[in-house]
Amino acid sequence: MAQYVPLITSLIAVLGALGGAWVANIFNEKRFQAQAKLEKETQNKKLILGKAEELYLLLTTWDKDVFNYQAYQLAVIKGELTKAQFHTFLSEFSARSTHDRLDTLLPLYFPELTPAMAELRRHLDSGNKAYHAHERNDLDTIEARKLLNASVKSTGQAFKELKKSLSARVHGLVE
């Protein structure tokens, strides 16, 4: 039996070392998984913040463009600008890339804001309808101005609400 004592001692030492390595591996795996999860969350947060910043900038740019567009429509209705001057403005004005980018970012990264965007477009559309009705002589100047002024106000408010919602989403991520 004495001859087996060194063998048993060595076997216990090997089993202890293997058990220790196994336990250390389990803890390392848990630490690695937690670190990977944290890095993924950090990267996702960084991505969303970047896209939110881009979207906010696009909304601000589009807000200014829409305001100018509606101001020109009002100027035509009031007789301060001719239709030719308005069409010259339109030919120099291109918000297509802004629209394309907005239509990409909003549903992909911020789908909860899609109803607010639909509301904004509805207000914008009401102003366009009033302008075109006046252009076709289906609406008199006073009524067209009234409807377009209401559209300008409601569109501006819709832009504020949309940007406010986006800002709240960003602040929720940062906190």
Short mmCIF file of C-alpha atoms in Angstrom, two decimals:
data_model
loop_
_atom_site.label_atom_id
_atom_site.label_comp_id
_atom_site.label_asym_id
_atom_site.label_seq_id
_atom_site.Cartn_x
_atom_site.Cartn_y
_atom_site.Cartn_z
CA MET A 1 0.00 0.00 0.00
CA ALA A 2 2.84 2.36 0.76
CA GLN A 3 3.97 1.99 -2.82
CA TYR A 4 0.64 3.42 -4.03
CA VAL A 5 0.72 6.51 -1.80
CA PRO A 6 2.90 8.57 -4.23
CA LEU A 7 0.70 7.45 -7.11
CA ILE A 8 -2.51 8.38 -5.27
CA THR A 9 -0.99 11.69 -4.20
CA SER A 10 0.02 12.45 -7.78
CA LEU A 11 -3.41 11.42 -9.05
CA ILE A 12 -5.14 13.68 -6.50
CA ALA A 13 -2.82 16.54 -7.50
CA VAL A 14 -3.60 16.02 -11.20
CA LEU A 15 -7.34 15.83 -10.52
CA GLY A 16 -7.11 18.96 -8.36
CA ALA A 17 -5.21 20.79 -11.10
CA LEU A 18 -7.71 19.66 -13.75
CA GLY A 19 -10.64 20.63 -11.52
CA GLY A 20 -9.08 24.01 -10.81
CA ALA A 21 -8.47 24.61 -14.51
CA TRP A 22 -12.04 23.58 -15.29
CA VAL A 23 -13.49 25.94 -12.64
CA ALA A 24 -11.21 28.77 -13.83
CA ASN A 25 -12.35 28.13 -17.39
CA ILE A 26 -16.01 28.36 -16.34
CA PHE A 27 -15.41 31.71 -14.64
CA ASN A 28 -13.36 32.99 -17.58
CA GLU A 29 -16.15 31.99 -19.96
CA LYS A 30 -18.73 33.85 -17.86
CA ARG A 31 -16.48 36.92 -17.71
CA PHE A 32 -15.89 36.74 -21.47
CA GLN A 33 -19.63 36.45 -22.17
CA ALA A 34 -20.38 39.41 -19.90
CA GLN A 35 -17.64 41.47 -21.55
CA ALA A 36 -18.86 40.54 -25.05
CA LYS A 37 -22.43 41.48 -24.09
CA LEU A 38 -21.26 44.82 -22.69
CA GLU A 39 -19.22 45.57 -25.82
CA LYS A 40 -22.17 44.69 -28.05
CA GLU A 41 -24.49 46.95 -26.05
CA THR A 42 -21.92 49.75 -26.20
CA GLN A 43 -21.54 49.37 -29.97
CA ASN A 44 -25.32 49.28 -30.48
CA LYS A 45 -25.75 52.36 -28.31
CA LYS A 46 -23.01 54.15 -30.23
CA LEU A 47 -24.65 53.22 -33.55
CA ILE A 48 -28.12 54.37 -32.46
CA LEU A 49 -26.72 57.64 -31.08
CA GLY A 50 -24.92 58.30 -34.36
CA LYS A 51 -28.03 57.56 -36.40
CA ALA A 52 -30.15 59.70 -34.07
CA GLU A 53 -27.76 62.61 -34.49
CA GLU A 54 -27.88 62.23 -38.27
CA LEU A 55 -31.67 61.98 -38.24
CA TYR A 56 -32.00 65.06 -36.01
CA LEU A 57 -29.78 67.04 -38.36
CA LEU A 58 -31.80 65.87 -41.38
CA LEU A 59 -35.06 66.80 -39.65
CA THR A 60 -33.70 70.25 -38.83
CA THR A 61 -32.58 70.77 -42.42
CA TRP A 62 -35.87 69.52 -43.80
CA ASP A 63 -37.80 71.70 -41.33
CA LYS A 64 -36.04 74.80 -42.70
CA ASP A 65 -36.56 73.66 -46.29
CA VAL A 66 -40.27 73.02 -45.72
CA PHE A 67 -40.70 76.38 -44.01
CA ASN A 68 -39.10 78.15 -46.97
CA TYR A 69 -41.17 76.10 -49.41
CA GLN A 70 -44.40 76.97 -47.62
CA ALA A 71 -43.35 80.63 -47.34
CA TYR A 72 -42.87 80.71 -51.10
CA GLN A 73 -46.29 79.11 -51.59
CA LEU A 74 -47.82 81.79 -49.39
CA ALA A 75 -45.98 84.50 -51.30
CA VAL A 76 -47.45 83.20 -54.56
CA ILE A 77 -50.95 83.13 -53.08
CA LYS A 78 -50.52 86.69 -51.77
CA GLY A 79 -49.28 87.82 -55.16
CA GLU A 80 -45.82 88.73 -53.86
CA LEU A 81 -44.17 86.16 -56.15
CA THR A 82 -45.09 84.89 -59.57
CA LYS A 83 -45.51 81.22 -60.31
CA ALA A 84 -42.41 81.47 -62.52
CA GLN A 85 -40.36 82.76 -59.57
CA PHE A 86 -41.73 79.95 -57.43
CA HIS A 87 -40.80 77.36 -60.05
CA THR A 88 -37.32 78.89 -60.29
CA PHE A 89 -37.00 78.40 -56.53
CA LEU A 90 -38.18 74.80 -56.90
CA SER A 91 -35.66 74.09 -59.65
CA GLU A 92 -32.83 75.24 -57.37
CA PHE A 93 -34.24 73.38 -54.41
CA SER A 94 -33.65 69.67 -54.00
CA ALA A 95 -34.44 67.81 -50.82
CA ARG A 96 -34.41 64.38 -52.46
CA SER A 97 -31.32 63.14 -50.65
CA THR A 98 -32.77 64.42 -47.38
CA HIS A 99 -36.04 62.57 -48.02
CA ASP A 100 -34.25 59.38 -49.03
CA ARG A 101 -32.08 59.42 -45.92
CA LEU A 102 -35.05 60.24 -43.65
CA ASP A 103 -37.10 57.45 -45.20
CA THR A 104 -34.21 55.08 -44.54
CA LEU A 105 -33.20 56.04 -41.01
CA LEU A 106 -36.62 56.49 -39.48
CA PRO A 107 -38.15 53.04 -40.07
CA LEU A 108 -34.87 51.16 -39.60
CA TYR A 109 -33.65 52.70 -36.35
CA PHE A 110 -36.64 54.58 -34.92
CA PRO A 111 -39.85 52.83 -36.04
CA GLU A 112 -41.72 54.20 -33.04
CA LEU A 113 -41.44 57.67 -34.64
CA THR A 114 -43.11 56.61 -37.89
CA PRO A 115 -46.61 57.72 -36.77
CA ALA A 116 -45.24 61.17 -35.90
CA MET A 117 -43.67 61.40 -39.36
CA ALA A 118 -46.99 60.38 -40.95
CA GLU A 119 -48.71 63.14 -38.98
CA LEU A 120 -46.12 65.67 -40.15
CA ARG A 121 -46.58 64.65 -43.77
CA ARG A 122 -50.36 64.91 -43.38
CA HIS A 123 -50.02 68.55 -42.25
CA LEU A 124 -47.62 69.29 -45.10
CA ASP A 125 -49.99 67.67 -47.57
CA SER A 126 -52.90 69.82 -46.39
CA GLY A 127 -50.89 72.94 -47.24
CA ASN A 128 -49.94 71.56 -50.64
CA LYS A 129 -53.58 70.75 -51.38
CA ALA A 130 -54.62 74.30 -50.47
CA TYR A 131 -51.90 75.76 -52.69
CA HIS A 132 -52.80 73.56 -55.65
CA ALA A 133 -56.53 74.22 -55.19
CA HIS A 134 -55.79 77.96 -55.34
CA GLU A 135 -53.59 77.40 -58.38
CA ARG A 136 -56.52 75.67 -60.13
CA ASN A 137 -58.86 78.49 -59.01
CA ASP A 138 -60.85 76.03 -56.89
CA LEU A 139 -60.09 78.08 -53.77
CA ASP A 140 -60.13 81.85 -53.31
CA THR A 141 -57.07 83.72 -52.03
CA ILE A 142 -58.40 84.36 -48.52
CA GLU A 143 -59.37 80.74 -47.90
CA ALA A 144 -56.11 79.45 -49.43
CA ARG A 145 -54.04 81.77 -47.22
CA LYS A 146 -56.01 80.69 -44.17
CA LEU A 147 -55.52 76.98 -44.92
CA LEU A 148 -51.85 77.38 -45.84
CA ASN A 149 -51.13 79.44 -42.70
CA ALA A 150 -52.76 76.70 -40.61
CA SER A 151 -50.63 74.13 -42.43
CA VAL A 152 -47.45 76.13 -41.77
CA LYS A 153 -48.23 76.26 -38.05
CA SER A 154 -49.25 72.61 -37.73
CA THR A 155 -46.30 71.41 -39.83
CA GLY A 156 -43.89 73.43 -37.69
CA GLN A 157 -45.45 71.98 -34.54
CA ALA A 158 -45.23 68.46 -35.96
CA PHE A 159 -41.52 68.99 -36.66
CA LYS A 160 -41.02 70.14 -33.05
CA GLU A 161 -42.87 67.10 -31.71
CA LEU A 162 -40.92 64.70 -33.91
CA LYS A 163 -37.57 66.19 -32.89
CA LYS A 164 -38.68 66.23 -29.24
CA SER A 165 -39.56 62.52 -29.42
CA LEU A 166 -36.22 61.71 -31.04
CA SER A 167 -34.40 63.75 -28.41
CA ALA A 168 -36.26 61.93 -25.62
CA ARG A 169 -35.25 58.60 -27.13
CA VAL A 170 -31.60 59.68 -27.20
CA HIS A 171 -31.72 60.94 -23.62
CA GLY A 172 -33.23 57.60 -22.60
CA LEU A 173 -30.23 55.81 -24.11
CA VAL A 174 -27.65 58.08 -22.53
CA GLU A 175 -29.02 57.88 -19.00
#
